[in-house]
mmCIF file of C-alpha atoms in Angstrom:
data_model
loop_
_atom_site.group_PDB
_atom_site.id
_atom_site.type_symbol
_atom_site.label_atom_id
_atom_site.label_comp_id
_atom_site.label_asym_id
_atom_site.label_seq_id
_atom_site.Cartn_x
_atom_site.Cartn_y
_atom_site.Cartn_z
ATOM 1 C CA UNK A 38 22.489 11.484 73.099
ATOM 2 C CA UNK A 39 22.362 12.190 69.534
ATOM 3 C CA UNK A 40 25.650 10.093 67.928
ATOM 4 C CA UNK A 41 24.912 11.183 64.070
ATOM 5 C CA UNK A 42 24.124 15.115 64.112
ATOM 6 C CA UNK A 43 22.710 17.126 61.240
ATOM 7 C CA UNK A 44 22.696 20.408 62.020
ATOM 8 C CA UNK A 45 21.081 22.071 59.454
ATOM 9 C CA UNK A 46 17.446 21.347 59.141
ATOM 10 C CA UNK A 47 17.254 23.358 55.711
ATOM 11 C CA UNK A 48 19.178 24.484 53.259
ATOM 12 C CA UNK A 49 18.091 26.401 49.400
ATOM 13 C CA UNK A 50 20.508 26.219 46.250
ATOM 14 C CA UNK A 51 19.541 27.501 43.023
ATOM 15 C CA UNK A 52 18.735 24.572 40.233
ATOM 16 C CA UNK A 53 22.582 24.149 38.526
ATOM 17 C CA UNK A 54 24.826 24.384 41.469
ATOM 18 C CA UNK A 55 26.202 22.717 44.214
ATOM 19 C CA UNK A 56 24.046 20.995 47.456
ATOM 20 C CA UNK A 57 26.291 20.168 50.043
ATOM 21 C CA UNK A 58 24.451 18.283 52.858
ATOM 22 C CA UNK A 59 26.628 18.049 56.293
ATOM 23 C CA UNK A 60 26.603 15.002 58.796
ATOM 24 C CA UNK A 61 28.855 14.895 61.939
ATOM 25 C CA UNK A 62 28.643 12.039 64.160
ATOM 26 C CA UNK A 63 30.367 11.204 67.389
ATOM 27 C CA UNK A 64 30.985 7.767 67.526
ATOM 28 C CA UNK A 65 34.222 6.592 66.795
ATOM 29 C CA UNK A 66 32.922 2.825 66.042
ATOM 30 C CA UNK A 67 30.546 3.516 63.466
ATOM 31 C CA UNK A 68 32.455 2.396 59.692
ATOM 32 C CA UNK A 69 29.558 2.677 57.576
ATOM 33 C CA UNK A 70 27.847 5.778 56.139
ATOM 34 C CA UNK A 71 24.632 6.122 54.101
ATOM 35 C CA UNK A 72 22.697 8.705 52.996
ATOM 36 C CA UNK A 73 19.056 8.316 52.221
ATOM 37 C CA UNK A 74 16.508 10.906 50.449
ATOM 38 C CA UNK A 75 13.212 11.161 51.606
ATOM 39 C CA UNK A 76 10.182 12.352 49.991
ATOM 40 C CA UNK A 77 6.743 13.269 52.388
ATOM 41 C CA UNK A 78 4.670 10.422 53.625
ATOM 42 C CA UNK A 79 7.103 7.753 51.696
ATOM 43 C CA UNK A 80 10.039 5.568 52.630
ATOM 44 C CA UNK A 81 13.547 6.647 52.145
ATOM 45 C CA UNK A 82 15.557 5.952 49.356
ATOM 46 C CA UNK A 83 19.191 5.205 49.187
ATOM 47 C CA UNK A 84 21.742 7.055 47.533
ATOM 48 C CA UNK A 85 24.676 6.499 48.336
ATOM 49 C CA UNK A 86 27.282 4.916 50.865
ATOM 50 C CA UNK A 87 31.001 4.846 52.262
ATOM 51 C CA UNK A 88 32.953 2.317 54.194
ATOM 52 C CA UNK A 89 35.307 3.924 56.497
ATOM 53 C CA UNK A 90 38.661 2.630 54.473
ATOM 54 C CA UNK A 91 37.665 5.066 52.340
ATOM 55 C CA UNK A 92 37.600 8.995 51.947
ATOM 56 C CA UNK A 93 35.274 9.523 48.565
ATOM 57 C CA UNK A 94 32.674 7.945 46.914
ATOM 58 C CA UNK A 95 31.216 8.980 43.745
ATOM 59 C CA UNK A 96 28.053 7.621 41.841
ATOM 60 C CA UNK A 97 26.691 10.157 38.526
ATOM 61 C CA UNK A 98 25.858 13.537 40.580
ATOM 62 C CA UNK A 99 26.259 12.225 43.863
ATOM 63 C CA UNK A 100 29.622 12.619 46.087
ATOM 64 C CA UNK A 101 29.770 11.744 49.880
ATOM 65 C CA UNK A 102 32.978 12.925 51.640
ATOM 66 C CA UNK A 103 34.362 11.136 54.664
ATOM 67 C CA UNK A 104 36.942 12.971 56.803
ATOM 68 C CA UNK A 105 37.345 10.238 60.015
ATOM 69 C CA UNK A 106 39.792 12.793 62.109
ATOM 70 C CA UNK A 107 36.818 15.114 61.864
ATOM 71 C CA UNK A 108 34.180 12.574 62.022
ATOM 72 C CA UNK A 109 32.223 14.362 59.296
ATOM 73 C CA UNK A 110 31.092 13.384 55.930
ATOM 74 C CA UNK A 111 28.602 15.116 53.327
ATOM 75 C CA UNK A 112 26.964 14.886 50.373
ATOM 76 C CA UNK A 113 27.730 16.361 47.377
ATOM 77 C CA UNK A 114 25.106 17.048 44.423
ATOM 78 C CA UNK A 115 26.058 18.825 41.459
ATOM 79 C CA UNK A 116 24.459 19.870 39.421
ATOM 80 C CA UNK A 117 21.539 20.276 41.670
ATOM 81 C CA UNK A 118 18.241 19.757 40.445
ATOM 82 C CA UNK A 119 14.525 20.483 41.244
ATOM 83 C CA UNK A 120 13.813 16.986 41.798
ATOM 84 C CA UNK A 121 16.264 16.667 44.194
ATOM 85 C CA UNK A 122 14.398 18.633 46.579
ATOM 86 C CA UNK A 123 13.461 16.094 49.602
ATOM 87 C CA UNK A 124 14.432 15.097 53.400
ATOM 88 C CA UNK A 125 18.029 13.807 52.958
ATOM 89 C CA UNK A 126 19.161 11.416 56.202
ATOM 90 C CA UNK A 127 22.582 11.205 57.744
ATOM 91 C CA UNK A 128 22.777 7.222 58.872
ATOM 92 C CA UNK A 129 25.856 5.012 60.499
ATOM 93 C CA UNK A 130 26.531 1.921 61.710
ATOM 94 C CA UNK A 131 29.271 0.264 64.089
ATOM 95 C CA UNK A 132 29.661 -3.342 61.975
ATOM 96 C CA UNK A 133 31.048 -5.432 64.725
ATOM 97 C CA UNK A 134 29.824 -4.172 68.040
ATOM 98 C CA UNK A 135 26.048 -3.553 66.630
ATOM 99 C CA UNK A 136 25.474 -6.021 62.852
ATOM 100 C CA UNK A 137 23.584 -3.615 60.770
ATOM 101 C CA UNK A 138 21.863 -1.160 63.291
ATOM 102 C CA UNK A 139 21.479 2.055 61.378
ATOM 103 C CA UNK A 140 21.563 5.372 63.880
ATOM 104 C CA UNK A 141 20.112 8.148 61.698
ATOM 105 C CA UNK A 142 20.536 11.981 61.908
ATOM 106 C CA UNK A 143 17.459 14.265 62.212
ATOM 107 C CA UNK A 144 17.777 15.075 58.307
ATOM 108 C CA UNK A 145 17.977 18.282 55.950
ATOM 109 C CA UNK A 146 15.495 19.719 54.314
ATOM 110 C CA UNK A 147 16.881 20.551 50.856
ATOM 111 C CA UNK A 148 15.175 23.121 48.368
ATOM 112 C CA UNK A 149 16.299 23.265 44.685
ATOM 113 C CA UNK A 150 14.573 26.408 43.297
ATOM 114 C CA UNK A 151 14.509 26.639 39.334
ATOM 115 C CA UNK B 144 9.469 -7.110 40.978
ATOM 116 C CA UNK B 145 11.199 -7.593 44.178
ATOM 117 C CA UNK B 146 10.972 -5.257 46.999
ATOM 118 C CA UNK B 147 8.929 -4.136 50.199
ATOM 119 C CA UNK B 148 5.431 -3.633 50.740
ATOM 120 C CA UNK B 149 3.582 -2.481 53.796
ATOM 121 C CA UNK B 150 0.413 -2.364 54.342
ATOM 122 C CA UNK B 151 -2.415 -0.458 55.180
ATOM 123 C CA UNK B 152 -0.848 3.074 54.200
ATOM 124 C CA UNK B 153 -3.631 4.710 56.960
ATOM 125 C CA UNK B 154 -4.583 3.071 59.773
ATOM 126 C CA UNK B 155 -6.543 4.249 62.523
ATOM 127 C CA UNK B 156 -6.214 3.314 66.536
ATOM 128 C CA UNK B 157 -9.360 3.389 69.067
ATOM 129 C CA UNK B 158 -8.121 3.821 72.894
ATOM 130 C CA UNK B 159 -6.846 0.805 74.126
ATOM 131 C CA UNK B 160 -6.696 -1.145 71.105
ATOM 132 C CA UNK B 161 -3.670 -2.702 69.409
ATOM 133 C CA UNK B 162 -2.886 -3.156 65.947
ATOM 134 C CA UNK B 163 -0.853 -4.789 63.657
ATOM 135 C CA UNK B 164 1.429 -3.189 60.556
ATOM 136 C CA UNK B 165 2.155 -5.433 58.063
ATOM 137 C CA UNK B 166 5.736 -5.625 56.199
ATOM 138 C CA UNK B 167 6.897 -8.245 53.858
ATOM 139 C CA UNK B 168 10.012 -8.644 51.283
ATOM 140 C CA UNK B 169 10.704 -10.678 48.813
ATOM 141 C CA UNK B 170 14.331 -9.867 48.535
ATOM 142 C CA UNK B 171 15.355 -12.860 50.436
ATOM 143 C CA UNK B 172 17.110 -10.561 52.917
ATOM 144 C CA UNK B 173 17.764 -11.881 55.906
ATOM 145 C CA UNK B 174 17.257 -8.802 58.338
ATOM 146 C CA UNK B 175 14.477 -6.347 58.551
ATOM 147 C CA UNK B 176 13.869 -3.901 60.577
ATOM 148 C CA UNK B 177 10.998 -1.289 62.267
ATOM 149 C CA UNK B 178 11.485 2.653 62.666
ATOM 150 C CA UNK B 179 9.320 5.377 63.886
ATOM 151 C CA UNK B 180 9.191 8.571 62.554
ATOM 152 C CA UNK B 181 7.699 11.682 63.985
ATOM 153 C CA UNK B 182 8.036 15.174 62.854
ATOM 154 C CA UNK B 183 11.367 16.956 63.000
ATOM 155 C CA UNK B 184 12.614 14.009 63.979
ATOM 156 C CA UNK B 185 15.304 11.146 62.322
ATOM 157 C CA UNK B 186 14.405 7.383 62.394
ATOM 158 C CA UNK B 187 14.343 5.811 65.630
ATOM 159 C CA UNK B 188 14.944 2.090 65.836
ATOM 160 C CA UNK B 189 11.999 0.167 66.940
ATOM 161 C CA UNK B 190 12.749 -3.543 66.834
ATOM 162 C CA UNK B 191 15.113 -5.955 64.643
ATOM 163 C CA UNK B 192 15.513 -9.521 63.247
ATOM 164 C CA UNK B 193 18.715 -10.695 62.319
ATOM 165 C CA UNK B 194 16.749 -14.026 61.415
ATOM 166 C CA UNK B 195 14.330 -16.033 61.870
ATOM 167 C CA UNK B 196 12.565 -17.214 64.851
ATOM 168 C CA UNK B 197 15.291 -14.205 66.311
ATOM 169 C CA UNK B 198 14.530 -10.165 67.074
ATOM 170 C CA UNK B 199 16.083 -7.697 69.640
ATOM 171 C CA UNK B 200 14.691 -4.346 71.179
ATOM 172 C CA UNK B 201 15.598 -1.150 69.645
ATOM 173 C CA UNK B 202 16.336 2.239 70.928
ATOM 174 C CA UNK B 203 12.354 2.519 71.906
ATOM 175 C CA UNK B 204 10.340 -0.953 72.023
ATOM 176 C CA UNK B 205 8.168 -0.271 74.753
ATOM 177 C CA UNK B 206 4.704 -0.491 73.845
ATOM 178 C CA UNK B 207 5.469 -2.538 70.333
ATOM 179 C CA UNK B 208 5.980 -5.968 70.043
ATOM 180 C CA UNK B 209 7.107 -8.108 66.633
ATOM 181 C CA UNK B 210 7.256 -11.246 65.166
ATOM 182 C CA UNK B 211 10.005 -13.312 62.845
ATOM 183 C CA UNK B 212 7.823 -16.488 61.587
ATOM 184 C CA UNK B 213 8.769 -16.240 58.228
ATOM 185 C CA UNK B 214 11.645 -14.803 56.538
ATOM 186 C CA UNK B 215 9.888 -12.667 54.198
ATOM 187 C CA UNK B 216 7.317 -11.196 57.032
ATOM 188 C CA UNK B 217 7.819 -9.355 60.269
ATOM 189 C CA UNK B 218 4.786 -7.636 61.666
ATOM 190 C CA UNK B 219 4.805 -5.015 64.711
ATOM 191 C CA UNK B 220 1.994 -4.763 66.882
ATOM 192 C CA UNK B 221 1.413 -1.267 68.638
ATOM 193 C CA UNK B 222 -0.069 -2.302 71.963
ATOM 194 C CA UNK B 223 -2.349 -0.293 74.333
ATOM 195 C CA UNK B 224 0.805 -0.012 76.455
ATOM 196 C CA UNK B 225 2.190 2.910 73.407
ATOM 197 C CA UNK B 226 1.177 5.482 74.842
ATOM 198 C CA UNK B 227 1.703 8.032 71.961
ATOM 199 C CA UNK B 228 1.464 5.850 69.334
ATOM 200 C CA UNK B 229 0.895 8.449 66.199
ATOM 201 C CA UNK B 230 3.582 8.453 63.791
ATOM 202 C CA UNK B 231 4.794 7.505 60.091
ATOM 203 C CA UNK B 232 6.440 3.504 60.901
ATOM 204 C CA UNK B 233 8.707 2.435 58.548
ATOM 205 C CA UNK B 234 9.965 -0.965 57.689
ATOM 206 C CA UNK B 235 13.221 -1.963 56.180
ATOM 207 C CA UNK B 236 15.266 -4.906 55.094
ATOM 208 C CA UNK B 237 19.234 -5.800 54.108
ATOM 209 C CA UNK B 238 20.703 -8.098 52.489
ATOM 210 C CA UNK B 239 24.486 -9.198 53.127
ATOM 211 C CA UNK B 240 25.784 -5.682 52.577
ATOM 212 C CA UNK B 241 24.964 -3.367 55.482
ATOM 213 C CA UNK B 242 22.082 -1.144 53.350
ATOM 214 C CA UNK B 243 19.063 -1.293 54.352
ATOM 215 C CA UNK B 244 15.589 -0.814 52.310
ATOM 216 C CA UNK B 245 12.828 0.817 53.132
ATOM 217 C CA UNK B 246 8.982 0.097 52.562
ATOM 218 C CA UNK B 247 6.730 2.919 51.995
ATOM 219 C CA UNK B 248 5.380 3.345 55.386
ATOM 220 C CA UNK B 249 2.637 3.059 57.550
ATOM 221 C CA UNK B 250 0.462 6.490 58.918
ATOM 222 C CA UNK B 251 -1.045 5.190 62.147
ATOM 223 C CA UNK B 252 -3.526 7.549 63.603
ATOM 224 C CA UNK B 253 -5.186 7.803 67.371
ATOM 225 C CA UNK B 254 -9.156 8.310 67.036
#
């Protein structure tokens, strides 16, 4: 049963515009968010995170949406960049029924072409 | 510089042999965690340590097994029981906050 879904496994934007990475999950505990990039045969790096209270957070060209009716969030990078191209992981966690257990997503390939 | 290191990067497996992947922080975080990742796949929760002297099972600990001695070290040993034990393992670690950290991974290999 896969509780944090990323449905696309790829996705290609042209260097200067918008990547917008897509997460759904289906459990209705989880209140944390992260998103991690992930370069091959390395460990992930974290970007960027949102608590549940909230609906946007915003750090320099990173954005991550949280719509909690929908249970959806994504990532917003703009202006993408050739250096952004990398694995980028969906991951949640459920605070009080599971401390800091991170369920990840399968993860999008993203492709910034120059 | 603080942070995670694993170590080896490569290491191999004979048949019926286990082996031990090191990971150690100096972050002072109190948990740390183990993932496996195979291809196409996310992160899949191996084992945990909330603190010392303390761990719990993941989503697939059969075949692995871990220990919390210190706070800065917990090392997973792939036993002959893991049966398809070739994968990228990844260690992690968090603080107060609920972000975890990641190492740089271990490539274990079956000869």
């Amino acid at each position: 049963d896969q509780q944090v879904k990323q449905n696309s496994p790829s996705l290609s934007v042209q260097e200067g515009r918008i990547s917008i990475l897509n997460c759904d999950y289906t459990n209705s505990m989880f209140d944390y968010f992260l998103w991690y990039k992930k370069y091959p045969a390395e460990g992930p790096t974290f970007l960027i995170s949102i608590s549940s209270i909230k609906d946007k957070n915003e750090d320099g060209r990173f954005t991550v949406f949280l719509n909690k009716s929908a249970k959806h969030l994504s990532l917003h990078i703009v202006p993408s960049q050739p250096g952004d191209s990398a694995v980028y992981f969906c991951a949640a966690s459920a605070s009080e029924s599971s401390g800091d257990k991170l369920t990840f997503g399968t993860g999008t390939r993203l492709a910034v072409r120059p | 510089d603080g942070g995670i290191t694993q170590s080896p990067k490569y290491l191999f497996r004979k048949e019926g042999q286990n082996v031990t992947l090191s990971c150690e922080q100096n972050l002072n975080h109190d948990a740390m965690y183990w993932y496996r990742q195979d291809p196409g796949q996310g992160l899949r929760l191996i084992y945990y340590s909330q603190i010392v002297n303390d761990f719990q099972k993941g989503d697939i600990a059969e075949g692995y097994s871990v220990s919390r001695e210190k706070k800065e070290s917990f090392p997973l040993t792939v036993t002959s029981a893991q049966k398809n034990p070739t994968a990228f393992y990844l260690c992690a670690s968090a603080g107060s906050q609920e972000t975890q950290y990641f190492g740089p991974g271990t490539r274990l290999l079956v000869l």
